[in-house]
Short mmCIF file of C-alpha atoms (C1' of nucleotides) in Angstrom, two decimals:
data_model
loop_
_atom_site.label_atom_id
_atom_site.label_comp_id
_atom_site.label_asym_id
_atom_site.label_seq_id
_atom_site.Cartn_x
_atom_site.Cartn_y
_atom_site.Cartn_z
CA MET A 1 -4.38 25.79 -38.18
CA PRO A 2 -0.52 25.20 -37.15
CA THR A 3 -1.47 27.01 -33.93
CA SER A 4 -4.12 24.27 -32.58
CA THR A 5 -1.40 21.32 -32.93
CA ARG A 6 1.39 23.60 -31.11
CA ARG A 7 -1.24 23.88 -28.31
CA ALA A 8 -1.65 20.13 -28.41
CA ARG A 9 2.01 19.78 -28.34
CA GLU A 10 2.38 22.32 -25.51
CA ARG A 11 -0.26 20.30 -23.69
CA ALA A 12 0.97 16.87 -24.30
CA ASN A 13 4.28 18.27 -22.89
CA THR A 14 3.58 19.52 -19.77
CA ARG A 15 1.54 16.22 -19.27
CA GLU A 16 4.79 14.20 -19.72
CA ARG A 17 6.59 17.05 -17.30
CA ILE A 18 4.06 15.79 -14.86
CA ILE A 19 4.90 12.32 -14.82
CA GLU A 20 8.66 13.07 -14.89
CA ALA A 21 8.06 15.32 -12.00
CA ALA A 22 5.78 12.90 -10.49
CA LEU A 23 8.20 10.02 -10.95
CA HIS A 24 11.19 12.37 -9.77
CA VAL A 25 9.45 12.70 -6.38
CA LEU A 26 8.54 9.21 -6.02
CA GLU A 27 11.81 7.55 -6.48
CA THR A 28 14.01 9.73 -4.30
CA GLU A 29 11.42 10.69 -1.59
CA GLY A 30 8.72 7.78 -1.47
CA VAL A 31 5.01 7.25 -2.16
CA ALA A 32 4.55 9.62 1.27
CA ALA A 33 5.90 12.76 -0.87
CA LEU A 34 3.92 12.15 -3.75
CA THR A 35 1.30 14.65 -3.16
CA ILE A 36 -0.70 16.70 -6.05
CA ARG A 37 0.63 19.91 -4.74
CA ARG A 38 4.18 18.58 -4.46
CA ILE A 39 4.10 17.88 -8.08
CA ALA A 40 2.48 20.61 -9.15
CA THR A 41 5.26 22.84 -7.40
CA ASP A 42 7.95 20.83 -9.03
CA VAL A 43 6.25 21.71 -12.54
CA GLU A 44 5.79 25.38 -11.50
CA TYR A 45 2.03 25.27 -11.61
CA SER A 46 -0.74 25.56 -9.19
CA ALA A 47 -2.20 22.09 -8.24
CA PRO A 48 -5.76 22.21 -9.92
CA VAL A 49 -3.84 22.26 -13.33
CA VAL A 50 -2.86 18.70 -12.60
CA TYR A 51 -6.34 17.67 -13.26
CA GLN A 52 -6.32 19.01 -16.70
CA HIS A 53 -4.37 16.33 -17.46
CA PHE A 54 -5.24 13.43 -15.35
CA ALA A 55 -8.74 12.57 -13.95
CA ASN A 56 -7.47 12.20 -10.32
CA LYS A 57 -4.38 11.43 -8.66
CA ASP A 58 -5.07 7.36 -9.10
CA ALA A 59 -4.70 7.75 -12.99
CA LEU A 60 -1.55 9.91 -12.66
CA VAL A 61 -0.23 7.13 -10.37
CA LEU A 62 -1.28 4.37 -12.82
CA GLU A 63 0.89 6.40 -15.40
CA LEU A 64 3.72 5.35 -12.91
CA VAL A 65 2.96 1.98 -12.82
CA ALA A 66 3.02 1.86 -16.43
CA HIS A 67 6.40 3.42 -16.67
CA GLY A 68 7.66 1.13 -14.02
CA HIS A 69 6.34 -1.85 -16.47
CA ARG A 70 7.85 -0.68 -19.40
CA LEU A 71 11.13 -0.08 -17.60
CA MET A 72 11.57 -3.65 -16.22
CA LEU A 73 10.66 -5.04 -19.83
CA SER A 74 12.97 -3.04 -21.30
CA GLU A 75 15.54 -5.10 -18.51
CA PHE A 76 14.06 -8.26 -19.14
CA HIS A 77 14.44 -8.20 -22.74
CA ARG A 78 18.61 -7.30 -22.40
CA ALA A 79 18.36 -10.21 -19.92
CA ALA A 80 16.75 -12.10 -22.40
CA GLN A 81 19.68 -12.13 -24.72
CA GLU A 82 21.39 -14.63 -22.71
CA PRO A 83 21.93 -17.43 -25.37
CA ASP A 84 22.18 -20.38 -22.78
CA THR A 85 18.27 -21.60 -21.87
CA ASP A 86 19.02 -22.15 -17.99
CA ARG A 87 21.23 -18.99 -17.55
CA ARG A 88 18.78 -16.65 -19.15
CA MET A 89 15.82 -18.11 -16.69
CA THR A 90 17.86 -17.00 -13.85
CA ARG A 91 19.23 -14.07 -15.21
CA ILE A 92 15.50 -12.71 -15.72
CA ALA A 93 15.38 -13.68 -11.92
CA SER A 94 17.90 -11.67 -10.50
CA GLN A 95 17.08 -8.71 -12.97
CA TYR A 96 13.44 -9.07 -11.69
CA VAL A 97 14.87 -8.88 -7.95
CA ARG A 98 17.27 -6.37 -8.92
CA PHE A 99 14.49 -3.78 -10.35
CA ALA A 100 12.91 -4.40 -6.99
CA GLY A 101 15.62 -3.26 -5.00
CA GLU A 102 16.84 -0.21 -7.31
CA HIS A 103 13.44 0.98 -7.55
CA PRO A 104 11.89 0.12 -4.48
CA HIS A 105 9.02 2.92 -4.45
CA LEU A 106 8.13 2.26 -7.89
CA PHE A 107 8.10 -1.54 -7.28
CA GLN A 108 6.10 -0.68 -4.15
CA VAL A 109 3.01 1.27 -6.27
CA MET A 110 3.51 -1.00 -8.91
CA ASN A 111 2.02 -4.06 -6.68
CA ASP A 112 -0.05 -1.34 -4.68
CA PRO A 113 -3.39 -3.16 -4.21
CA LEU A 114 -4.73 0.33 -4.05
CA VAL A 115 -4.47 0.72 -7.68
CA ASP A 116 -6.85 -0.73 -9.82
CA ALA A 117 -6.65 -4.81 -10.08
CA ASP A 118 -7.63 -5.08 -13.68
CA GLU A 119 -5.31 -2.04 -14.62
CA ARG A 120 -2.43 -3.34 -13.06
CA ARG A 121 -2.90 -6.72 -14.68
CA ARG A 122 -3.15 -4.98 -17.90
CA VAL A 123 0.11 -2.95 -17.62
CA ALA A 124 2.15 -6.16 -16.49
CA GLU A 125 0.70 -8.15 -19.32
CA PRO A 126 3.63 -7.42 -21.83
CA VAL A 127 6.34 -8.30 -19.16
CA VAL A 128 4.74 -11.52 -17.87
CA ASP A 129 4.29 -12.30 -21.76
CA VAL A 130 7.89 -12.04 -21.69
CA LEU A 131 8.09 -14.84 -18.80
CA ARG A 132 6.10 -17.09 -21.08
CA GLU A 133 7.94 -17.05 -23.87
CA LEU A 134 11.19 -17.93 -21.96
CA LEU A 135 9.15 -20.94 -19.95
CA THR A 136 8.22 -22.14 -23.44
CA THR A 137 11.45 -21.99 -24.97
CA TRP A 138 12.88 -23.71 -21.69
CA SER A 139 10.27 -26.44 -21.43
CA ALA A 140 10.97 -27.15 -25.27
CA ALA A 141 15.09 -27.20 -24.76
CA HIS A 142 14.53 -29.54 -21.77
CA ASP A 143 11.59 -31.75 -23.47
CA VAL A 144 9.70 -30.99 -20.51
CA VAL A 145 5.66 -31.11 -20.77
CA LEU A 146 3.92 -28.91 -18.04
CA ALA A 147 0.87 -30.37 -16.80
CA ASP A 148 -0.65 -26.72 -16.81
CA PHE A 149 1.34 -23.99 -18.56
CA ASP A 150 -0.44 -21.20 -17.66
CA GLN A 151 -0.40 -22.51 -13.92
CA ALA A 152 3.65 -22.94 -14.17
CA CYS A 153 3.79 -19.61 -15.32
CA GLU A 154 2.02 -17.65 -12.51
CA ILE A 155 4.13 -20.13 -10.33
CA LEU A 156 7.37 -18.75 -11.50
CA TRP A 157 5.57 -14.89 -11.70
CA GLY A 158 4.33 -15.35 -8.30
CA THR A 159 7.84 -16.79 -6.25
CA LEU A 160 9.95 -13.89 -8.34
CA TYR A 161 7.39 -11.19 -6.92
CA GLY A 162 7.25 -12.74 -3.27
CA ILE A 163 11.25 -13.24 -2.77
CA ALA A 164 11.64 -9.70 -4.17
CA SER A 165 9.33 -8.35 -1.94
CA LEU A 166 11.20 -10.04 1.01
CA GLY A 167 13.72 -7.66 -0.31
CA HIS A 168 11.41 -4.99 -0.23
CA LEU A 169 10.01 -5.41 2.99
CA GLY A 170 13.10 -5.43 4.54
CA ASN A 171 13.04 -8.81 5.58
CA VAL A 172 16.59 -9.84 3.59
CA GLY A 173 19.22 -7.70 1.95
CA ASP A 174 19.00 -7.49 -1.68
CA ASP A 175 21.76 -9.01 -2.91
CA ARG A 176 20.72 -12.01 -0.70
CA ALA A 177 17.39 -11.60 -2.25
CA ARG A 178 18.57 -11.91 -5.74
CA HIS A 179 20.59 -14.64 -4.90
CA LEU A 180 17.44 -16.23 -3.22
CA ALA A 181 15.70 -15.81 -6.38
CA GLU A 182 17.81 -17.56 -8.57
CA GLN A 183 17.87 -20.49 -6.36
CA ALA A 184 14.29 -20.16 -5.79
CA LEU A 185 13.96 -20.67 -9.95
CA ARG A 186 16.50 -22.92 -10.06
CA ALA A 187 14.51 -25.32 -7.63
CA ILE A 188 11.21 -24.85 -9.18
CA LEU A 189 12.78 -25.59 -12.58
CA LEU A 190 14.62 -28.59 -11.39
CA GLY A 191 11.22 -29.84 -9.94
CA TRP A 192 9.63 -29.60 -12.91
CA ARG A 193 12.38 -31.12 -14.91
CA THR A 194 12.73 -34.27 -12.40
CA GLY A 195 9.01 -34.35 -13.10
CA MET A 196 5.87 -33.83 -10.95
CA PRO A 197 4.28 -37.16 -9.29
CA ALA A 198 1.28 -38.09 -10.70
CA SER A 199 -1.26 -35.94 -8.64
CA ASN A 200 -0.73 -32.93 -10.94
CA ARG A 201 -3.31 -32.07 -13.79
CA GLY A 202 -5.10 -29.70 -11.16
CA PRO A 203 -8.57 -27.82 -11.63
CA SER A 204 -8.26 -25.10 -14.23
CA SER A 205 -11.37 -23.83 -12.33
CA SER A 206 -11.75 -20.57 -10.64
CA GLY A 207 -9.24 -18.83 -12.43
CA SER A 208 -9.74 -15.04 -13.32
CA MET B 1 -6.95 -0.34 46.45
CA PRO B 2 -9.50 -2.21 44.53
CA THR B 3 -10.46 1.14 42.52
CA SER B 4 -7.36 1.27 40.76
CA THR B 5 -7.21 -2.02 39.50
CA ARG B 6 -10.97 -1.80 38.28
CA ARG B 7 -9.95 1.28 36.65
CA ALA B 8 -7.15 -0.23 34.76
CA ARG B 9 -9.41 -3.11 34.03
CA GLU B 10 -11.90 -1.11 32.51
CA ARG B 11 -9.19 0.97 30.42
CA ALA B 12 -7.51 -2.30 29.53
CA ASN B 13 -11.26 -3.15 28.37
CA THR B 14 -11.85 -0.28 26.33
CA ARG B 15 -8.41 -0.57 24.20
CA GLU B 16 -9.43 -4.09 23.59
CA ARG B 17 -12.61 -2.88 22.35
CA ILE B 18 -10.92 -0.44 19.99
CA ILE B 19 -8.80 -3.13 18.57
CA GLU B 20 -11.77 -5.46 17.88
CA ALA B 21 -13.78 -2.52 16.23
CA ALA B 22 -10.96 -1.77 14.12
CA LEU B 23 -10.49 -5.11 13.13
CA HIS B 24 -13.80 -5.26 12.29
CA VAL B 25 -13.90 -2.30 10.18
CA LEU B 26 -10.85 -3.43 8.66
CA GLU B 27 -12.02 -6.65 7.54
CA THR B 28 -15.74 -5.64 6.46
CA GLU B 29 -14.87 -2.49 4.63
CA GLY B 30 -11.10 -2.58 3.81
CA VAL B 31 -7.85 -0.47 4.80
CA ALA B 32 -9.48 3.04 3.57
CA ALA B 33 -12.41 2.83 5.90
CA LEU B 34 -10.24 2.53 8.90
CA THR B 35 -10.24 5.85 10.10
CA ILE B 36 -9.83 6.79 13.89
CA ARG B 37 -13.14 8.72 13.80
CA ARG B 38 -14.90 5.76 12.52
CA ILE B 39 -13.19 3.40 14.86
CA ALA B 40 -14.13 5.68 17.74
CA THR B 41 -17.79 6.11 16.65
CA ASP B 42 -18.09 2.54 16.45
CA VAL B 43 -16.63 2.25 20.33
CA GLU B 44 -19.15 4.91 21.07
CA TYR B 45 -16.01 7.45 22.20
CA SER B 46 -14.91 10.59 20.25
CA ALA B 47 -11.48 10.52 18.45
CA PRO B 48 -9.33 11.71 20.91
CA VAL B 49 -9.99 8.95 23.36
CA VAL B 50 -8.04 6.62 20.88
CA TYR B 51 -4.64 8.55 21.44
CA GLN B 52 -5.29 7.77 25.00
CA HIS B 53 -4.52 3.86 24.13
CA PHE B 54 -2.42 4.38 21.55
CA ALA B 55 0.10 6.48 20.66
CA ASN B 56 -0.86 7.29 16.81
CA LYS B 57 -2.77 5.28 14.16
CA ASP B 58 0.49 3.06 13.27
CA ALA B 59 0.55 1.77 16.67
CA LEU B 60 -3.04 0.62 16.35
CA VAL B 61 -2.25 -0.80 13.23
CA LEU B 62 0.41 -2.35 14.37
CA GLU B 63 -1.49 -4.45 17.02
CA LEU B 64 -3.79 -5.85 13.92
CA VAL B 65 -0.59 -6.74 12.31
CA ALA B 66 0.21 -8.57 15.33
CA HIS B 67 -3.52 -9.91 15.78
CA GLY B 68 -3.04 -11.30 12.38
CA HIS B 69 -0.06 -13.10 12.81
CA ARG B 70 -1.35 -14.86 15.90
CA LEU B 71 -4.31 -16.10 13.90
CA MET B 72 -2.26 -17.24 11.08
CA LEU B 73 -0.07 -19.09 14.03
CA SER B 74 -3.07 -20.69 15.26
CA GLU B 75 -3.84 -22.18 11.73
CA PHE B 76 -0.90 -23.01 10.95
CA HIS B 77 -0.43 -25.18 14.27
CA ARG B 78 -3.49 -26.70 13.18
CA ALA B 79 -2.22 -27.79 9.98
CA ALA B 80 0.98 -28.82 11.30
CA GLN B 81 -0.97 -31.93 13.16
CA GLU B 82 -0.92 -33.63 9.72
CA PRO B 83 0.93 -36.54 10.61
CA ASP B 84 2.72 -37.25 6.80
CA THR B 85 5.64 -34.94 6.48
CA ASP B 86 5.02 -34.21 2.36
CA ARG B 87 1.43 -33.53 3.33
CA ARG B 88 2.18 -31.10 6.09
CA MET B 89 4.13 -29.10 3.62
CA THR B 90 1.29 -28.47 1.18
CA ARG B 91 -0.79 -28.08 4.19
CA ILE B 92 1.17 -25.27 5.54
CA ALA B 93 1.15 -23.87 2.00
CA SER B 94 -2.41 -24.15 1.25
CA GLN B 95 -3.31 -22.65 4.97
CA TYR B 96 -1.31 -19.47 3.89
CA VAL B 97 -3.00 -18.74 1.11
CA ARG B 98 -6.23 -19.69 2.46
CA PHE B 99 -5.51 -17.07 5.12
CA ALA B 100 -4.63 -14.70 2.98
CA GLY B 101 -7.91 -15.38 0.53
CA GLU B 102 -10.14 -15.41 3.71
CA HIS B 103 -8.59 -12.22 5.22
CA PRO B 104 -7.56 -10.32 2.22
CA HIS B 105 -7.62 -6.62 4.09
CA LEU B 106 -5.87 -7.81 7.33
CA PHE B 107 -3.44 -9.50 5.02
CA GLN B 108 -2.65 -6.62 3.32
CA VAL B 109 -1.73 -4.75 6.39
CA MET B 110 0.39 -7.46 7.74
CA ASN B 111 2.51 -7.04 4.68
CA ASP B 112 2.13 -3.35 4.04
CA PRO B 113 5.42 -1.48 3.74
CA LEU B 114 4.29 1.64 5.47
CA VAL B 115 4.09 -0.17 8.87
CA ASP B 116 7.64 -0.41 10.16
CA ALA B 117 9.71 -3.16 8.81
CA ASP B 118 11.32 -4.40 12.01
CA GLU B 119 7.86 -4.30 13.72
CA ARG B 120 6.59 -6.26 11.03
CA ARG B 121 9.46 -8.72 10.90
CA ARG B 122 9.40 -8.90 14.78
CA VAL B 123 5.50 -9.67 15.02
CA ALA B 124 5.74 -12.09 11.93
CA GLU B 125 8.62 -14.04 13.84
CA PRO B 126 6.71 -16.84 15.51
CA VAL B 127 5.12 -18.07 12.27
CA VAL B 128 7.97 -18.14 10.51
CA ASP B 129 9.62 -20.16 13.22
CA VAL B 130 6.87 -22.97 12.46
CA LEU B 131 7.87 -22.85 8.98
CA ARG B 132 11.35 -23.53 10.36
CA GLU B 133 10.54 -26.21 12.46
CA LEU B 134 8.37 -28.25 9.69
CA LEU B 135 11.50 -28.04 7.34
CA THR B 136 13.76 -28.95 9.80
CA THR B 137 11.56 -32.15 10.17
CA TRP B 138 10.98 -32.60 6.30
CA SER B 139 14.88 -32.41 5.55
CA ALA B 140 15.33 -34.67 8.21
CA ALA B 141 12.60 -37.13 7.20
CA HIS B 142 14.29 -36.92 3.54
CA ASP B 143 17.83 -37.46 4.47
CA VAL B 144 18.00 -33.95 2.74
CA VAL B 145 21.05 -31.39 3.43
CA LEU B 146 20.41 -28.08 2.51
CA ALA B 147 23.11 -25.99 1.63
CA ASP B 148 21.86 -23.01 3.31
CA PHE B 149 19.15 -23.76 5.50
CA ASP B 150 18.07 -20.44 6.15
CA GLN B 151 17.97 -19.74 2.55
CA ALA B 152 15.98 -22.33 2.09
CA CYS B 153 13.26 -21.05 4.68
CA GLU B 154 13.29 -17.65 3.19
CA ILE B 155 12.73 -19.26 -0.02
CA LEU B 156 9.58 -21.19 0.78
CA TRP B 157 8.43 -18.24 3.03
CA GLY B 158 8.97 -15.74 0.14
CA THR B 159 7.23 -17.87 -2.39
CA LEU B 160 4.20 -18.39 -0.33
CA TYR B 161 3.78 -14.59 0.11
CA GLY B 162 4.29 -14.45 -3.70
CA ILE B 163 1.54 -16.51 -4.48
CA ALA B 164 -0.52 -15.69 -2.01
CA SER B 165 -0.18 -12.25 -3.52
CA LEU B 166 -1.57 -13.03 -6.73
CA GLY B 167 -4.40 -14.08 -5.08
CA HIS B 168 -4.77 -11.14 -2.89
CA LEU B 169 -3.61 -8.81 -6.29
CA GLY B 170 -6.40 -10.23 -8.15
CA ASN B 171 -4.10 -11.97 -10.99
CA VAL B 172 -5.89 -15.35 -10.34
CA GLY B 173 -9.03 -16.59 -7.98
CA ASP B 174 -8.27 -17.66 -4.78
CA ASP B 175 -8.75 -21.28 -4.88
CA ARG B 176 -6.32 -21.43 -7.91
CA ALA B 177 -3.59 -19.39 -6.01
CA ARG B 178 -4.14 -22.42 -3.67
CA HIS B 179 -3.51 -24.77 -5.88
CA LEU B 180 -0.46 -23.09 -7.10
CA ALA B 181 1.15 -22.46 -3.84
CA GLU B 182 0.79 -26.15 -3.23
CA GLN B 183 2.27 -27.15 -6.74
CA ALA B 184 5.14 -24.28 -6.21
CA LEU B 185 5.75 -26.00 -2.61
CA ARG B 186 6.15 -29.26 -4.11
CA ALA B 187 8.30 -28.55 -7.26
CA ILE B 188 10.63 -26.84 -4.94
CA LEU B 189 10.80 -29.58 -2.41
CA LEU B 190 11.21 -32.19 -4.86
CA GLY B 191 13.90 -29.80 -6.92
CA TRP B 192 15.73 -29.62 -3.36
CA ARG B 193 15.40 -33.26 -2.77
CA THR B 194 16.86 -34.17 -5.89
CA GLY B 195 19.42 -31.87 -4.94
CA MET B 196 20.76 -28.98 -6.29
CA PRO B 197 23.75 -29.03 -8.95
CA ALA B 198 26.97 -28.26 -7.35
CA SER B 199 27.07 -24.72 -7.71
CA ASN B 200 24.85 -24.01 -4.60
CA ARG B 201 26.96 -22.83 -1.46
CA GLY B 202 25.67 -19.10 -2.25
CA PRO B 203 27.31 -16.19 -0.02
CA SER B 204 25.77 -15.82 3.31
CA SER B 205 26.69 -12.10 3.01
CA SER B 206 24.71 -9.22 3.08
CA GLY B 207 21.62 -10.78 4.67
CA SER B 208 20.12 -8.51 7.28
"C1'" DA C 1 -17.92 19.54 51.41
"C1'" DT C 2 -13.40 19.87 48.82
"C1'" DC C 3 -9.80 18.79 46.38
"C1'" DC C 4 -7.46 16.51 42.33
"C1'" DG C 5 -6.42 13.21 39.04
"C1'" DT C 6 -8.52 11.11 35.31
"C1'" DT C 7 -11.96 10.51 31.57
"C1'" DC C 8 -14.06 12.94 27.75
"C1'" DC C 9 -15.49 15.83 24.44
"C1'" DT C 10 -15.53 20.17 21.34
"C1'" DA C 11 -12.56 22.94 19.03
"C1'" DA C 12 -9.19 23.53 16.12
"C1'" DC C 13 -4.56 22.99 12.92
"C1'" DG C 14 -2.03 21.31 9.12
"C1'" DT C 15 -2.12 18.54 5.32
"C1'" DT C 16 -4.93 15.82 1.89
"C1'" DG C 17 -7.45 15.11 -2.91
"C1'" DT C 18 -10.71 17.60 -5.52
"C1'" DT C 19 -13.88 21.34 -7.47
"C1'" DA C 20 -15.78 26.41 -8.15
"C1'" DG C 21 -15.56 30.53 -10.05
"C1'" DA C 22 -12.82 33.94 -11.16
"C1'" DT C 23 -9.40 35.81 -14.08
"C1'" DT C 24 -5.99 36.29 -17.36
"C1'" DT C 25 -4.31 34.62 -21.88
"C1'" DC C 26 -4.40 34.11 -26.60
"C1'" DC C 27 -6.31 32.68 -30.97
"C1'" DT C 28 -9.92 33.68 -34.23
"C1'" DA C 29 -12.93 36.22 -36.99
"C1'" DA C 30 -15.25 40.07 -38.40
"C1'" DT D 1 -7.59 46.23 -35.84
"C1'" DT D 2 -10.31 44.92 -32.23
"C1'" DA D 3 -14.26 42.34 -30.26
"C1'" DG D 4 -15.22 37.78 -28.86
"C1'" DG D 5 -14.76 33.26 -26.96
"C1'" DA D 6 -12.53 29.54 -25.91
"C1'" DA D 7 -8.35 27.83 -23.36
"C1'" DA D 8 -5.36 27.95 -19.77
"C1'" DT D 9 -4.45 29.38 -14.99
"C1'" DC D 10 -5.26 31.00 -10.53
"C1'" DT D 11 -6.93 32.08 -5.77
"C1'" DA D 12 -10.45 30.28 -2.62
"C1'" DA D 13 -12.72 26.62 -0.48
"C1'" DC D 14 -14.30 22.16 0.75
"C1'" DA D 15 -14.78 17.37 3.14
"C1'" DA D 16 -12.14 14.39 5.37
"C1'" DC D 17 -7.83 12.78 7.38
"C1'" DG D 18 -4.44 12.33 11.53
"C1'" DT D 19 -3.43 14.65 15.44
"C1'" DT D 20 -3.48 18.24 19.80
"C1'" DA D 21 -4.77 21.49 23.06
"C1'" DG D 22 -7.99 23.11 26.44
"C1'" DG D 23 -11.66 22.51 29.36
"C1'" DA D 24 -15.67 20.47 31.63
"C1'" DA D 25 -17.26 16.80 34.09
"C1'" DC D 26 -16.78 12.82 36.66
"C1'" DG D 27 -15.21 10.00 40.81
"C1'" DG D 28 -13.03 8.50 44.79
"C1'" DA D 29 -9.74 10.25 48.87
"C1'" DT D 30 -9.53 13.43 52.83
#
DNA sequence: ATCCGTTCCTAACGTTGTTAGATTTCCTAA
DNA sequence: TTAGGAAATCTAACAACGTTAGGAACGGAT
């Protein structure tokens, strides 16, 4: 039955086209323009067709979020090729903020509290894994033992997000935000290298 | 003309009641439940009445955002009474994240990209002023000269926001987020105190 | 008692996400 | 070759949203 496989292929194809159309609308016109009818029109279908490929709008948006994280992951991998350990860290910081600046609307939905927290964490995992890896080699290279590695990682992740958001929310310009991220990361790493005062080993309780 | 002043008083009063009702709905049921009709029902009016007090929904939401920042400001002032310079900084960090944890939905709209960036920055100004003040006395107390004071301030602000968001987005628990914020701030300050390596004085260009 | 401005409500418009039902298309099987 | 049935697609509609228009009711001043 080669016909059914062709049908499945076509199905998968239009599904992909829907995602691409949605992504295009999101990136070029922002989240307000991202409506089911608009997307359907762009792929030359009627609105209900979208629901044959996605349970609801959230599912479609989640696909965009996943796409965004894959994109970010690839850029991280490129930045991670920098040989120098310290420069590699600052390049990651810079890349993160650059991504937020170049894909503001995508970045927005990637961190939108409205999309399910668990799913968001799930699709973001690979990219924070890269960060984790980099921090591991960095701390090894500098003979630094972090009191709580996961905590350190979350601090970096949160800091990058916060400063990227500074740019995204319009508080500072994008280039400046990138520079801020590099400085912040440098300051934190320097702080860790210098060694935190004793009162360090915090409670590992209440984490999720 | 005592009658007209009474009318104005009543007007201002219902306006305030609308804001309070909106705030209550937001805090207890989240942003999705914050509809004009719902608010109107809660104050025992019909929906269009709301538009006699606010040009549109955004204007009303902006009022909530402003309220949120006033609230945060008051808690900051309380935390700023701590005499010890260093502890004062970590208490601010802790307070910021605590606020985000205790008013998650309010915190959400306070940093929602959908509300106008300029207005958001405007209402946030007083609270970042507190941070600026604290950083000033801190750097003076430790004989630290920051290469770029505004930049340092933005780094702190962004970092706090980022780590608070970590809790808000559900990546980590609230208590843990608070602890993370304290650690992050300690690390950054320690980094600054130790002194950043020469390549510091960044371009002050492209700031907004 | 009458007028006028303010206040308020009902009804409606356009748009959103989403579902139901009918219709068309197209492969399969007799 | 043709009858049947699943898959695909459309039109129409629903509920809820923000928002506006138009008229009814109230209340103080002449």
